[in-house]
């Protein structure tokens, strides 16, 4: 199986109406975060089926697919990498992890990051030193910063909050709204598992947090407490 065969399969599934909607939804106009991205118009469940069908494709061909100008082809490649990572030997997982970080320029929208970083980068680093994540969040690339933070979702699910909290604090002054949302989301996930841990972080930092970040992090709090945070009265 090769990347050309997969591309031909995907392009036969495209829908111009869905593609047009995706162009707007993923902010592809000039100056927006997804500027210049192109879409075939294929829903995510269909892409997952395609990825599963071609799951035995060699890594070199998946890499070629990942370099596609079409969003859905890159997303399919990432789904394939996630599947391969889960079912691979330790040696191949190293290759997938390294391949992933060598090609971050193609992992360039929030859905591409969120659907792959925890499952590959987070899973690989679960029992290893987390320095690569700290390097990522210092990157000038919005998407590398998001990869660094979103990878901690893997640890959060195991009730390990240390790195997510440290990285969140490092990102408090990030200028990008997509990072504000990501930090707020990870803090909310921590709170879903241990409310007191999230509140300790918030009490220390909430007055420095951008409004979007704060709103995301306290989304599930009782209304009275939400208002206290939002009005700076906590």
C-alpha positions as CSV (number, residue, x, y, z in Angstrom):
1,X,0.0,0.0,0.0
2,X,1.3,3.5,-0.8
3,X,0.3,7.1,-0.2
4,X,-0.9,7.6,-3.8
5,X,-3.5,4.8,-3.3
6,X,-4.7,6.3,0.0
7,X,-4.9,9.8,-1.6
8,X,-7.0,8.4,-4.5
9,X,-9.3,6.7,-2.0
10,X,-9.7,9.8,0.0
11,X,-10.3,12.1,-2.9
12,X,-13.1,9.9,-4.1
13,X,-14.9,10.5,-0.8
14,X,-14.7,14.3,-0.9
15,X,-17.8,16.6,-0.7
16,X,-17.4,20.2,-1.9
17,X,-20.1,21.5,0.5
18,X,-18.4,19.9,3.5
19,X,-15.0,21.2,2.2
20,X,-16.4,24.8,2.0
21,X,-17.8,24.6,5.6
22,X,-14.4,23.2,6.8
23,X,-12.6,26.1,5.2
24,X,-14.6,28.5,7.3
25,X,-14.6,26.4,10.5
26,X,-10.9,25.9,10.6
27,X,-10.1,29.6,9.9
28,X,-8.2,29.3,6.6
29,X,-8.5,32.9,5.5
30,X,-5.5,35.3,5.3
31,X,-4.2,36.1,8.7
32,X,-6.2,33.3,10.5
33,X,-4.5,30.4,12.3
34,X,-5.3,27.9,9.5
35,X,-4.4,30.3,6.6
36,X,-4.1,28.5,3.3
37,X,-5.2,25.0,4.5
38,X,-7.1,23.0,1.9
39,X,-10.0,20.5,2.4
40,X,-11.5,17.6,0.6
41,X,-14.7,17.6,2.6
42,X,-14.6,14.3,4.5
43,X,-16.0,13.7,8.0
44,X,-13.8,12.4,10.8
45,X,-15.5,9.0,11.2
46,X,-14.9,8.3,7.6
47,X,-11.2,9.2,7.9
48,X,-10.9,6.9,10.8
49,X,-12.3,4.0,8.7
50,X,-9.8,4.8,5.9
51,X,-6.9,4.9,8.4
52,X,-8.0,1.5,9.8
53,X,-8.3,0.0,6.4
54,X,-4.7,1.1,5.5
55,X,-3.2,0.4,8.9
56,X,-0.4,-1.8,7.5
57,X,1.0,1.0,5.3
58,X,4.8,1.5,5.7
59,X,5.9,4.5,7.8
60,X,7.6,6.1,4.8
61,X,4.3,6.1,2.9
62,X,2.4,7.5,5.9
63,X,5.0,10.3,6.1
64,X,4.4,11.2,2.5
65,X,0.7,11.4,3.3
66,X,1.4,13.6,6.3
67,X,3.0,16.1,3.9
68,X,-0.1,16.5,1.9
69,X,-1.6,20.0,1.3
70,X,-5.0,18.5,2.2
71,X,-6.1,18.6,5.8
72,X,-8.0,15.3,5.7
73,X,-5.0,13.5,4.3
74,X,-2.7,14.8,7.0
75,X,-5.3,13.8,9.6
76,X,-5.6,10.3,8.2
77,X,-1.9,10.0,8.3
78,X,-1.9,11.0,12.0
79,X,-4.7,8.5,12.8
80,X,-2.6,5.8,11.1
81,X,0.4,6.8,13.2
82,X,-1.7,6.6,16.4
83,X,-2.9,3.1,15.4
84,X,0.6,2.0,14.6
85,X,1.9,3.4,17.9
86,X,-0.6,1.5,20.0
87,X,0.2,-1.8,18.3
88,X,4.0,-1.4,17.8
89,X,7.1,-2.7,19.5
90,X,9.1,-0.4,21.7
91,X,11.6,0.1,18.8
92,X,8.9,1.1,16.3
93,X,7.4,3.5,18.9
94,X,10.7,5.3,19.0
95,X,10.6,5.7,15.2
96,X,7.0,7.0,15.3
97,X,7.7,9.5,18.1
98,X,10.8,10.8,16.3
99,X,8.9,10.9,13.0
100,X,6.1,12.9,14.6
101,X,8.4,15.5,16.1
102,X,10.4,15.9,12.9
103,X,7.2,16.7,11.0
104,X,5.4,19.2,13.3
105,X,5.1,21.7,10.5
106,X,2.5,19.5,9.0
107,X,0.6,19.0,12.3
108,X,-0.7,22.5,11.9
109,X,-4.3,22.8,13.2
110,X,-5.9,22.1,16.6
111,X,-7.7,18.9,15.5
112,X,-4.5,17.5,14.1
113,X,-2.7,18.2,17.3
114,X,-5.4,17.1,19.7
115,X,-6.1,13.8,17.9
116,X,-2.5,12.7,18.0
117,X,-0.2,14.4,20.5
118,X,-1.5,12.7,23.7
119,X,-1.6,9.3,22.0
120,X,1.9,9.5,20.6
121,X,4.1,12.1,22.3
122,X,2.3,11.9,25.7
123,X,2.2,8.1,25.6
124,X,5.9,7.8,24.6
125,X,7.0,10.2,27.4
126,X,4.7,8.7,30.1
127,X,7.6,6.9,31.8
128,X,10.4,9.1,30.5
129,X,11.8,12.6,31.3
130,X,9.4,15.3,30.2
131,X,12.0,17.8,29.0
132,X,10.8,17.6,25.3
133,X,7.5,19.0,26.4
134,X,9.1,22.0,28.0
135,X,11.1,22.6,24.9
136,X,8.0,22.5,22.8
137,X,6.1,25.0,24.8
138,X,9.0,27.5,24.4
139,X,8.7,27.2,20.6
140,X,7.7,30.1,18.4
141,X,5.2,27.7,16.7
142,X,1.7,27.8,18.1
143,X,1.2,24.2,17.0
144,X,4.4,23.0,18.8
145,X,3.3,24.7,21.9
146,X,-0.1,23.1,21.7
147,X,1.6,19.7,21.1
148,X,3.6,20.2,24.2
149,X,0.6,21.0,26.4
150,X,-1.9,18.6,24.9
151,X,0.6,15.7,25.4
152,X,0.0,16.1,29.1
153,X,-3.5,14.9,28.7
154,X,-2.1,11.4,28.8
155,X,-0.7,12.1,32.3
156,X,-3.8,13.8,33.5
157,X,-5.8,10.8,32.7
158,X,-3.5,8.8,35.1
159,X,-4.0,11.5,37.8
160,X,-0.4,12.8,37.2
161,X,-0.9,16.6,37.1
162,X,2.6,17.9,37.8
163,X,3.8,18.6,34.3
164,X,0.4,19.9,33.1
165,X,0.4,22.4,35.9
166,X,3.9,23.6,35.3
167,X,3.4,23.9,31.5
168,X,0.1,25.7,32.1
169,X,1.8,28.3,34.4
170,X,4.5,28.8,31.7
171,X,1.8,29.5,29.1
172,X,-0.2,32.0,31.2
173,X,1.1,34.9,29.1
174,X,0.8,33.2,25.7
175,X,-0.7,35.5,23.1
176,X,-2.7,32.9,21.2
177,X,-6.4,32.3,21.9
178,X,-6.0,28.7,20.9
179,X,-3.5,28.2,23.7
180,X,-5.7,30.0,26.2
181,X,-8.4,27.4,25.3
182,X,-6.0,24.5,25.5
183,X,-4.7,25.6,29.0
184,X,-8.2,26.1,30.3
185,X,-9.2,22.7,29.0
186,X,-6.3,20.9,30.6
187,X,-7.0,22.7,33.9
188,X,-10.7,21.7,33.7
189,X,-9.6,18.1,33.1
190,X,-7.4,18.3,36.2
191,X,-10.4,19.7,38.2
192,X,-12.6,16.9,36.9
193,X,-10.3,14.5,38.7
194,X,-9.1,16.5,41.6
195,X,-10.9,19.8,42.2
196,X,-8.7,20.9,45.0
197,X,-5.5,20.7,42.8
198,X,-7.1,22.9,40.2
199,X,-8.3,25.4,42.7
200,X,-4.9,25.7,44.3
201,X,-3.6,26.6,40.8
202,X,-6.4,29.0,40.2
203,X,-6.2,30.9,43.4
204,X,-2.5,31.5,42.7
205,X,-2.9,32.5,39.1
206,X,-6.4,33.3,38.1
207,X,-6.0,37.1,38.1
208,X,-3.2,36.7,35.6
209,X,-5.1,34.4,33.3
210,X,-6.6,35.6,30.0
211,X,-10.4,35.6,30.2
212,X,-10.9,32.8,27.7
213,X,-8.4,30.6,29.6
214,X,-10.2,31.3,32.9
215,X,-13.6,30.7,31.5
216,X,-12.6,27.3,30.1
217,X,-11.0,26.2,33.3
218,X,-14.0,27.0,35.5
219,X,-16.7,26.0,33.1
220,X,-18.1,23.3,35.4
221,X,-17.9,25.2,38.6
222,X,-21.1,26.3,40.3
223,X,-22.3,29.6,39.0
224,X,-21.6,31.5,42.2
225,X,-18.0,30.4,42.3
226,X,-17.6,31.1,38.5
227,X,-18.7,34.7,39.1
228,X,-16.3,35.1,42.0
229,X,-13.4,34.1,39.8
230,X,-14.6,36.2,36.9
231,X,-15.0,39.3,39.0
232,X,-11.7,38.8,40.8
233,X,-13.3,38.2,44.2
234,X,-12.0,34.8,45.0
